[in-house]
Each structure stands twice: as C-alpha cells, then as structure tokens.
Amino acid sequence: MRTQSHLFAGLALLSGAWAKVRYLGVAIPGIDFGCDIDGSCPLNTTQYPSVSHGHGDGAGQMKHFVKDSGLNTFRLPTTWQFLLNEQVGGKLDDYNFGLFDELMQSCLETGAYCMIDLHNFARYDGGIIGQGGPSDEAFADLWGQLAYKYANEDKVMFGLMNEPHDLDVGLWAKSCQAAVTNIRKAGAASQLILLPGTNFTNAETFVTTGSADALADITNPDGSSDGLILDLHKYLDINNSGSFEECTTDNIEAFQAMADWLRENKRVAIISESGSSMSDSCMEKFCAQNEFIAKNSDVFIGFVGWGAGSFKYNYIMTLTPFQDGDRLEDNKLMKQCIIDPFIKNAPASTIITSKTKTKGLQTQTLTTHTKLTKSTASEDDISTIESLSFTCTTDEAAPTSLPVFKEGSKSTESHDSKPDDNSGASQRMDLFIGGSVALVGFVILQVF
C-alpha cells in the first residue's frame, strides 16, 4: 500500500533544534524510601515529601525550581505497594493514591511536566513482572488505572518502571507493551511514556543488553511509536550506584554510543535519573557529563537530576534547596552542573540527522547548524521550526518514533495537518523554508 510519508524524518530531528533540552528537572522522592532492588517497598518507611507529614517540602521545592531555577519537569516516585495499599491486582487505594495525587496536583499547578515513577525495579516483593511474579495483566491494570485518572492532563508522563534488572529483556518488553496498550486505551492518547531497559536501565549497556532493540519494537495501539521514549539512567561512581562520594567517569563515551544508536534508529531518550556528590571529582565529571548531554539535545530530550524531595541536605547526592532567609536557594551541584550547562550556558543547537532507508528512496545524512540560541530563539521561531514539514511518496510509512509536541498541546502535532485558511503568511514561510531545505536535500542526493 502506498502511503504519504515525511522526508522530515530523514532530514532532521527537529524537536532537538532548540538548544535546551525540552524537559529539565529533578526528582521529588520520599514515597519510595525503603524500597529494595527486589521490589519490596515497606509502607512504614515512606517519607511523604510534605511539611505536614514532617518531611521535605515537595510542593515548595517544585514552586522554587520552576520560578527561580528555570526547571520544568519533576519525577514523582511512588510504589506499587503504596498505590494499591499492598493489594496486587486491586484498585487504587483512596487514601494512599489521594496523597500521591496531592503531590501530583502540586506539580501540575506549577505548570511543569510531572512524571509518575513506579519505583519497583520490575518486581513486587521479589517476583519479576511477567516472569514468575505479578502478571503482565496486573501490571497493565495498574497503569490503566493511573492513565484513566490523568488522561486529560497533558503534562503527566508515565515512567513505566524504575531500573529493571536481572530479567529476560524480551519478556520485559512484552510487559511494557501490555502497559503501553492499557495506558492508551484508558484515554491517555498523547502523553509521553518512558520505556526502561534491564541492568538498571544503564545508558552504557542499554544497547548491548538488547534493551534498545527490544523496547524499540513497542508500539501504540495504532501501530505508531509516537510518544514512546527510551528511559536512561547513569551514575558516575565506581559501580554506577550513586553510593560513593568520588566519581570515576564522566560518562561521555557511554552517552556518545547511546546518541549514535538513537540517531541511527531515529529515536529519542530522556535521562530520568543521574546525580553525584559535590566532591571535586564529581563536580568536574558531573558537569562535563551534562554539558555533553546538552550538546546532544537532538536525541537526549530531557534530563532529571536525583534528587530533592525528602532528602536531607547531607544526603550524598542532594539537590534539595536550602533555606536562605525567606527564600529557597539552590546548592552548587544544582547551579553549576544542571542549571549552568542546561540553561545558562546552553550551546547553540546542532541538528544532526540519521541515514534513512525507505523502499524506493535513499536519504543521505545531512548535518546543519541552526542560528537559534537560548537567548535569541523566540516561541514563534521554535513553532516555525517544529511546523517545518513536507511530504514525498514512498512505499513505506515514515518512522513515527519521534514525537513533536507543542507546549501546552494535548496531542502530538500532525505534520499532515493543514493550516488555517487565514494563515497565509505562515503558509508562505513554511513553503519558503520547506522549499529551501528540499533543495538542499535534492543537491545532497545528487552528490551522493
């Protein structure tokens, strides 16, 4: 069957054309405290991040991070045990889910993106999901319930699982597929869903463990992969645990290899967890890591630091802001290694594209540089870039793995959508830019 596809997919990952990563934030943990990597998460060890519960001021922190620090994304860890009050296969517990939703609403009220993080390591009390533990159906049912609750919230993200490990990645992909299908069927049609791999979703081994290929086959019910984002974690200490004060790597080699795979396969990822201490070695290497990620925002579309919430100021990787008079102040790790590389010193963007092979059409790699920087790019500029599209006829549908989301829009922008009748100027601009890029593409094709 002949279909219309977008040469856009073969020319540029335009959602990365903006110099900043699209999603930048920090985790607000507390509900997950006490979880072990076997998926046991006792309810009596939780430290709900709220002053009224005697723990961290999650709501106040999120307001500060948005207003004063420029962040726009928060990861909200919770657990299967907490949400269902230890009743696998049951319904969301009124009281416990009510507490989680209170935190979620505090997040949404800031205007930020809010990521649900199920912090169970792909397990429940020792049993692996779909591999001798809870069934795929039970896992999918939990996510279906959560998706139904937040189906109309554009800025809720679904992080399927924190750090799966020591499992059959092919079977794990089937578990994730079941969850994705239920999320979409529950009405959450356009929100981002984060897909984690095995080995603690380690960016360094994401490809070699087979996680990348297995998760890349997951689709929405319509067969597309729109909004399905790969979920990466990486620490910098000797065993990638975030437990040691000294950092032994800047992870640049690991993230370079991952970026290469993402470009080649036309996928994007969010680093939803990374952090370090404030030792000299970590300040150097964590900052260097994040500078590299910022320079590769065409494929690394988000970064979330670990962590604030109920963590005290003396926690080894704390990003918890401290009280300075009547206001909150960020620590040097947040300022120098997150705000500076991702916001203050965000690099001029580079659009780097991947080779695309479609039946009857060969599109060669094209690298170009935009003139937009953080300080010069207006919202109109960004909208113009994101709306740039043109079509060609091919025997295969173009890849749909890269979502282009409009800020504040519920659905993925369709490149097939027609402009309003009154948008002549916009049409002319799109035609001018599209024609220019098409001409460059034609010349490149002739050269090769």
Coordinates of C-alpha atoms in Angstrom, one line a residue:
M1 CA 0.0 0.0 0.0
R2 CA 1.4 3.4 -1.0
T3 CA 1.3 6.0 1.8
Q4 CA 2.4 9.6 2.3
S5 CA 5.5 9.9 4.5
H6 CA 7.6 12.7 5.7
L7 CA 11.1 13.5 4.4
F8 CA 11.2 15.3 7.7
A9 CA 12.0 12.1 9.4
G10 CA 15.1 11.6 7.2
L11 CA 16.4 15.1 7.3
A12 CA 16.4 16.4 10.8
L13 CA 15.2 15.6 14.3
L14 CA 13.7 19.0 14.6
S15 CA 12.5 18.7 18.2
G16 CA 16.2 18.9 19.1
A17 CA 16.6 22.2 17.1
W18 CA 16.0 24.2 20.3
A19 CA 19.3 24.5 22.1
K20 CA 17.9 23.5 25.5
V21 CA 16.7 20.0 26.4
R22 CA 12.9 20.1 26.3
Y23 CA 12.4 18.5 29.8
L24 CA 14.7 19.6 32.6
G25 CA 14.1 18.8 36.2
V26 CA 14.7 17.0 39.4
A27 CA 13.1 14.0 41.3
I28 CA 11.0 14.6 44.4
P29 CA 11.4 11.3 46.2
G30 CA 10.0 10.2 49.6
I31 CA 7.2 7.7 49.0
D32 CA 9.8 5.3 47.6
F33 CA 12.1 5.5 50.6
G34 CA 12.9 2.0 51.9
C35 CA 12.4 0.2 48.5
D36 CA 14.9 -2.5 47.8
I37 CA 16.0 -3.8 44.4
D38 CA 13.9 -6.9 44.9
G39 CA 10.8 -4.7 44.6
S40 CA 9.9 -4.8 48.3
C41 CA 8.7 -1.4 49.4
P42 CA 7.5 -1.3 53.0
L43 CA 4.8 1.2 53.7
N44 CA 6.3 2.1 57.1
T45 CA 9.5 3.5 55.6
T46 CA 7.9 6.0 53.3
Q47 CA 8.6 9.7 53.9
Y48 CA 5.9 11.5 52.0
P49 CA 7.5 14.8 50.8
S50 CA 5.3 17.2 52.6
V51 CA 5.9 19.6 55.5
S52 CA 2.6 18.5 57.0
H53 CA 4.0 15.0 57.2
G54 CA 7.2 16.1 58.8
H55 CA 9.4 15.6 55.8
G56 CA 10.6 17.5 52.7
D57 CA 8.6 20.4 51.3
G58 CA 7.9 18.9 47.9
A59 CA 5.3 21.4 46.8
G60 CA 7.5 24.4 47.9
Q61 CA 10.6 22.9 46.2
M62 CA 8.7 22.5 42.9
K63 CA 7.5 26.1 43.0
H64 CA 11.0 27.3 43.7
F65 CA 12.6 25.1 41.0
V66 CA 10.1 26.4 38.4
K67 CA 10.1 30.1 39.4
D68 CA 13.7 30.6 40.5
S69 CA 15.7 27.9 38.7
G70 CA 14.0 27.5 35.4
L71 CA 13.2 23.8 35.6
N72 CA 10.1 22.4 34.0
T73 CA 9.9 18.7 34.9
F74 CA 9.6 16.7 38.1
R75 CA 9.8 13.0 38.6
L76 CA 7.5 11.8 41.3
P77 CA 8.5 8.3 42.7
T78 CA 5.8 6.1 44.1
T79 CA 5.4 2.3 44.6
W80 CA 3.0 -0.4 43.6
Q81 CA 2.6 -1.3 47.3
F82 CA 1.7 2.3 48.2
L83 CA -0.7 3.0 45.4
L84 CA -2.7 -0.2 46.0
N85 CA -2.1 -0.5 49.7
E86 CA -0.3 -3.8 49.2
Q87 CA -3.2 -5.4 47.2
V88 CA -1.7 -6.6 43.9
G89 CA -4.4 -6.6 41.2
G90 CA -6.6 -4.3 43.3
K91 CA -7.8 -0.8 42.8
L92 CA -6.0 2.4 43.7
D93 CA -6.3 3.0 47.4
D94 CA -8.4 6.0 48.2
Y95 CA -6.1 7.4 50.9
N96 CA -2.7 6.5 49.5
F97 CA -3.5 7.5 46.0
G98 CA -5.0 10.6 47.4
L99 CA -1.7 11.5 48.9
F100 CA 0.1 10.8 45.7
D101 CA -2.4 12.8 43.7
E102 CA -1.9 15.7 46.1
L103 CA 1.8 15.7 45.2
M104 CA 0.9 15.4 41.5
Q105 CA -1.5 18.4 41.7
S106 CA 1.2 20.5 43.4
C107 CA 3.4 19.6 40.5
L108 CA 0.8 20.4 37.8
E109 CA 0.0 23.7 39.5
T110 CA 3.5 24.9 38.7
G111 CA 2.9 24.3 35.0
A112 CA 5.7 21.7 34.9
Y113 CA 5.7 18.3 33.4
C114 CA 5.1 15.6 36.0
M115 CA 6.5 12.1 35.7
I116 CA 5.0 9.2 37.5
D117 CA 7.8 6.9 38.6
L118 CA 6.9 3.4 39.7
H119 CA 9.9 2.6 41.8
N120 CA 9.7 -1.2 42.0
F121 CA 12.7 -2.4 39.9
A122 CA 10.3 -4.5 37.7
R123 CA 9.4 -6.6 40.7
Y124 CA 6.9 -6.9 43.6
D125 CA 8.3 -8.4 46.8
G126 CA 10.9 -10.4 44.9
G127 CA 8.7 -11.6 41.9
I128 CA 9.6 -10.3 38.5
I129 CA 6.7 -8.9 36.5
G130 CA 5.6 -11.4 33.8
Q131 CA 8.4 -13.7 34.8
G132 CA 7.1 -15.6 37.8
G133 CA 5.9 -12.5 39.8
P134 CA 2.8 -10.3 39.1
S135 CA 1.3 -10.9 35.7
D136 CA 1.5 -8.6 32.8
E137 CA -2.2 -8.1 33.2
A138 CA -1.8 -6.9 36.8
F139 CA 1.0 -4.5 35.7
A140 CA -1.1 -3.2 32.8
D141 CA -4.1 -2.8 35.0
L142 CA -2.2 -0.6 37.4
W143 CA -1.1 1.6 34.6
G144 CA -4.5 1.7 33.1
Q145 CA -6.0 3.0 36.3
L146 CA -3.3 5.7 36.6
A147 CA -3.8 6.7 33.0
Y148 CA -7.5 6.9 33.4
K149 CA -7.0 9.3 36.3
Y150 CA -4.7 11.6 34.3
A151 CA -6.0 11.1 30.8
N152 CA -6.8 14.8 30.4
E153 CA -3.6 16.1 31.9
D154 CA -1.3 16.9 29.0
K155 CA 1.8 17.2 31.2
V156 CA 1.7 13.9 33.0
M157 CA 4.4 11.5 31.9
F158 CA 4.2 7.7 32.6
G159 CA 7.5 6.3 33.7
L160 CA 6.7 2.6 33.5
M161 CA 9.3 1.3 36.0
N162 CA 12.4 2.4 37.9
E163 CA 15.5 0.4 37.0
P164 CA 14.5 -3.1 35.9
H165 CA 17.4 -5.6 36.3
D166 CA 18.3 -9.3 36.0
L167 CA 15.5 -10.3 33.8
D168 CA 14.7 -11.6 30.3
V169 CA 14.5 -8.3 28.3
G170 CA 12.4 -9.9 25.6
L171 CA 9.7 -10.8 28.1
W172 CA 10.1 -7.4 29.8
A173 CA 9.4 -5.7 26.5
K174 CA 6.1 -7.7 26.4
S175 CA 5.2 -6.5 29.9
C176 CA 5.9 -2.9 28.8
Q177 CA 3.8 -3.4 25.7
A178 CA 0.9 -4.5 27.8
A179 CA 1.2 -1.4 29.9
V180 CA 1.5 0.9 26.9
T181 CA -1.6 -0.5 25.3
N182 CA -3.6 -0.1 28.5
I183 CA -2.4 3.5 29.0
R184 CA -3.5 4.5 25.5
K185 CA -6.8 2.6 25.8
A186 CA -7.5 4.4 29.1
G187 CA -7.6 7.7 27.2
A188 CA -4.1 9.0 27.7
A189 CA -3.6 9.2 24.0
S190 CA -0.7 11.6 23.6
Q191 CA 1.3 11.8 26.9
L192 CA 4.9 10.6 26.9
I193 CA 5.6 7.0 28.1
L194 CA 9.1 6.2 29.3
L195 CA 10.4 2.7 28.4
P196 CA 13.3 1.5 30.7
G197 CA 15.7 -1.4 29.9
T198 CA 17.4 -4.0 32.0
N199 CA 20.6 -3.6 34.0
F200 CA 19.1 -0.7 35.9
T201 CA 18.3 0.9 32.5
N202 CA 22.0 1.8 32.3
A203 CA 22.8 4.1 29.4
E204 CA 26.2 2.4 29.0
T205 CA 24.7 -1.1 28.4
F206 CA 21.3 -0.2 27.0
V207 CA 22.2 -1.4 23.5
T208 CA 24.5 -4.3 24.4
T209 CA 21.9 -5.9 26.7
G210 CA 19.3 -5.9 23.9
S211 CA 17.1 -3.4 25.7
A212 CA 17.2 -0.8 22.9
D213 CA 16.1 -3.2 20.2
A214 CA 13.5 -5.0 22.3
L215 CA 11.9 -1.7 23.5
A216 CA 12.1 -0.2 20.0
D217 CA 9.5 -2.7 18.9
I218 CA 6.9 -1.5 21.4
T219 CA 4.0 0.4 19.7
N220 CA 0.9 2.2 20.4
P221 CA -2.4 0.5 19.6
D222 CA -2.4 2.3 16.2
G223 CA 1.0 0.8 15.3
S224 CA 2.9 4.0 15.8
S225 CA 5.6 4.7 18.4
D226 CA 4.7 8.4 18.9
G227 CA 5.4 9.5 22.5
L228 CA 7.3 6.3 23.4
I229 CA 10.6 7.5 24.8
L230 CA 13.5 5.4 25.9
D231 CA 14.4 5.9 29.6
L232 CA 18.0 6.1 30.6
H233 CA 19.9 6.2 34.0
K234 CA 23.6 6.7 34.6
Y235 CA 25.7 7.5 37.6
L236 CA 29.4 8.4 37.8
D237 CA 30.9 6.4 40.7
I238 CA 32.8 3.2 40.5
N239 CA 29.8 0.8 40.3
N240 CA 27.2 3.1 38.8
S241 CA 25.1 3.1 42.0
G242 CA 25.4 6.7 43.1
S243 CA 26.6 5.4 46.5
F244 CA 30.1 6.7 46.5
E245 CA 31.5 10.2 47.1
E246 CA 34.1 10.1 44.3
C247 CA 33.3 10.0 40.6
T248 CA 35.4 7.8 38.3
T249 CA 33.9 8.6 34.9
D250 CA 32.2 11.5 33.1
N251 CA 30.1 9.0 31.0
I252 CA 30.8 10.8 27.8
E253 CA 31.8 7.7 26.0
A254 CA 28.7 5.9 27.2
F255 CA 26.4 8.7 26.1
Q256 CA 28.1 9.1 22.8
A257 CA 27.5 5.5 21.9
M258 CA 23.9 5.8 23.0
A259 CA 23.4 9.0 21.0
D260 CA 24.8 7.3 17.9
W261 CA 22.3 4.5 18.3
L262 CA 19.4 6.9 18.8
R263 CA 20.3 8.9 15.7
E264 CA 20.7 5.7 13.6
N265 CA 17.4 4.4 14.8
K266 CA 15.5 7.7 14.8
R267 CA 14.6 7.5 18.5
V268 CA 14.9 9.9 21.4
A269 CA 15.6 9.3 25.1
I270 CA 15.2 11.0 28.5
I271 CA 17.8 10.6 31.2
S272 CA 15.3 10.4 34.0
E273 CA 17.9 9.8 36.7
S274 CA 21.5 10.8 37.3
G275 CA 23.4 12.5 40.1
S276 CA 26.6 12.8 42.0
S277 CA 28.1 14.1 45.2
M278 CA 29.7 17.5 45.5
S279 CA 33.3 16.2 45.7
D280 CA 35.8 17.8 43.4
S281 CA 35.9 14.8 41.2
C282 CA 32.2 14.7 40.9
M283 CA 31.8 18.4 40.3
E284 CA 34.2 18.1 37.4
K285 CA 32.8 15.0 35.9
F286 CA 29.0 15.5 36.5
C287 CA 29.2 19.0 35.0
A288 CA 31.2 17.5 32.0
Q289 CA 28.6 14.8 31.5
N290 CA 25.7 17.3 31.5
E291 CA 27.5 19.6 29.1
F292 CA 27.8 16.7 26.7
I293 CA 24.1 15.8 27.1
A294 CA 23.1 19.4 26.5
K295 CA 25.1 19.4 23.2
N296 CA 23.2 16.4 22.1
S297 CA 19.7 17.5 22.8
D298 CA 18.5 16.4 19.4
V299 CA 18.4 12.8 20.9
F300 CA 18.6 13.5 24.6
I301 CA 15.4 15.5 25.0
G302 CA 15.3 15.5 28.8
F303 CA 17.3 15.3 32.0
V304 CA 16.2 14.8 35.6
G305 CA 18.6 15.0 38.5
W306 CA 18.5 12.9 41.6
G307 CA 17.2 14.2 43.9
A308 CA 15.4 16.6 46.3
G309 CA 12.0 15.9 48.0
S310 CA 12.5 14.3 51.4
F311 CA 16.3 14.0 51.0
K312 CA 18.2 16.0 53.7
Y313 CA 20.9 18.5 52.9
N314 CA 23.6 16.0 53.9
Y315 CA 22.5 13.2 51.5
I316 CA 25.4 12.3 49.3
M317 CA 23.6 13.4 46.1
T318 CA 21.3 16.0 47.5
L319 CA 19.7 18.6 45.2
T320 CA 17.4 19.8 47.9
P321 CA 17.4 23.6 48.1
F322 CA 18.3 25.2 51.4
Q323 CA 16.6 27.9 53.2
D324 CA 18.2 31.3 52.9
G325 CA 16.2 33.8 54.9
D326 CA 12.7 33.8 53.5
R327 CA 13.6 32.0 50.2
L328 CA 15.0 28.8 48.9
E329 CA 18.4 28.7 47.4
D330 CA 19.9 26.0 45.1
N331 CA 23.1 24.2 46.1
K332 CA 26.3 24.4 44.0
L333 CA 25.6 21.0 42.4
M334 CA 22.3 22.2 41.0
K335 CA 23.7 25.6 40.0
Q336 CA 26.9 24.5 38.4
C337 CA 26.1 21.1 37.0
I338 CA 22.4 21.4 36.0
I339 CA 21.3 25.0 35.6
D340 CA 24.6 26.2 34.1
P341 CA 25.0 23.6 31.3
F342 CA 21.4 23.1 30.5
I343 CA 20.1 26.7 30.9
K344 CA 22.6 29.4 31.5
N345 CA 25.3 28.1 29.1
A346 CA 23.2 26.1 26.8
P347 CA 25.1 25.6 23.5
A348 CA 23.9 26.8 20.1
S349 CA 21.9 23.9 18.7
T350 CA 23.1 21.4 16.2
I351 CA 20.7 19.4 14.1
I352 CA 22.2 16.1 13.5
T353 CA 20.4 13.6 11.3
S354 CA 20.4 10.0 10.6
K355 CA 20.6 8.0 7.4
T356 CA 17.2 6.8 6.5
K357 CA 16.5 3.9 4.1
T358 CA 13.0 3.5 2.7
K359 CA 11.8 1.4 -0.1
G360 CA 12.3 3.4 -3.3
L361 CA 14.0 6.3 -1.5
Q362 CA 17.5 6.8 -0.2
T363 CA 18.1 9.9 2.0
Q364 CA 21.7 10.6 2.9
T365 CA 22.9 12.0 6.2
L366 CA 22.8 15.8 6.4
T367 CA 24.3 17.9 9.2
T368 CA 23.5 21.5 9.5
H369 CA 23.6 24.2 12.2
T370 CA 20.8 26.5 13.3
K371 CA 21.3 30.1 14.3
L372 CA 19.0 29.8 17.2
T373 CA 20.4 30.1 20.7
K374 CA 18.7 30.1 24.0
S375 CA 18.8 33.9 24.2
T376 CA 17.7 34.6 20.6
A377 CA 15.1 31.9 19.9
S378 CA 11.5 33.1 20.3
E379 CA 8.5 30.9 20.8
D380 CA 7.5 31.9 17.2
D381 CA 10.9 30.7 16.0
I382 CA 10.5 27.4 17.8
S383 CA 7.0 27.0 16.5
T384 CA 8.1 27.7 12.9
I385 CA 10.9 25.1 13.3
E386 CA 8.6 22.5 14.7
S387 CA 6.0 23.0 12.0
L388 CA 8.5 22.6 9.2
S389 CA 7.4 19.6 7.1
F390 CA 7.0 18.3 3.6
T391 CA 6.0 15.0 2.1
C392 CA 7.1 12.6 -0.6
T393 CA 5.6 9.4 -1.9
T394 CA 7.2 6.2 -0.8
D395 CA 6.2 2.6 -0.5
E396 CA 6.7 2.6 3.3
A397 CA 5.4 4.8 6.1
A398 CA 8.0 7.2 7.6
P399 CA 9.3 6.4 11.0
T400 CA 6.9 7.7 13.7
S401 CA 9.1 7.3 16.7
L402 CA 9.9 11.0 17.1
P403 CA 7.1 13.0 18.7
V404 CA 6.9 16.7 18.1
F405 CA 4.9 18.1 21.0
K406 CA 3.7 21.7 21.1
E407 CA 3.9 23.3 24.5
G408 CA 0.5 23.1 26.1
S409 CA -1.0 21.0 23.4
K410 CA -2.8 17.7 24.2
S411 CA -1.8 15.8 21.1
T412 CA 1.2 15.2 19.0
E413 CA 1.5 17.7 16.2
S414 CA 0.4 16.2 12.9
H415 CA 2.7 17.1 10.0
D416 CA -0.2 16.3 7.7
S417 CA -2.5 19.0 9.3
K418 CA -3.5 21.8 7.1
P419 CA -3.0 25.5 8.2
D420 CA -6.0 27.6 8.9
D421 CA -7.4 29.5 5.9
N422 CA -6.3 32.8 7.4
S423 CA -2.7 31.8 7.9
G424 CA -1.3 32.8 4.5
A425 CA 1.9 34.4 5.9
S426 CA 2.5 31.2 7.9
Q427 CA 2.0 29.1 4.8
R428 CA 4.4 31.2 2.8
M429 CA 7.0 30.9 5.5
D430 CA 6.6 27.1 5.7
L431 CA 6.8 26.9 1.9
F432 CA 9.9 29.0 1.8
I433 CA 11.7 27.1 4.5
G434 CA 10.4 23.7 3.2
G435 CA 11.5 24.5 -0.3
S436 CA 14.9 25.7 0.8
V437 CA 15.5 22.5 2.8
A438 CA 14.1 20.4 0.0
L439 CA 16.5 22.0 -2.5
V440 CA 19.4 21.3 -0.2
G441 CA 18.2 17.7 0.2
F442 CA 18.0 17.4 -3.6
V443 CA 21.5 18.6 -4.1
I444 CA 22.8 16.2 -1.4
L445 CA 21.1 13.3 -3.1
Q446 CA 22.7 14.3 -6.4
V447 CA 26.1 14.5 -4.8
F448 CA 25.8 11.0 -3.3

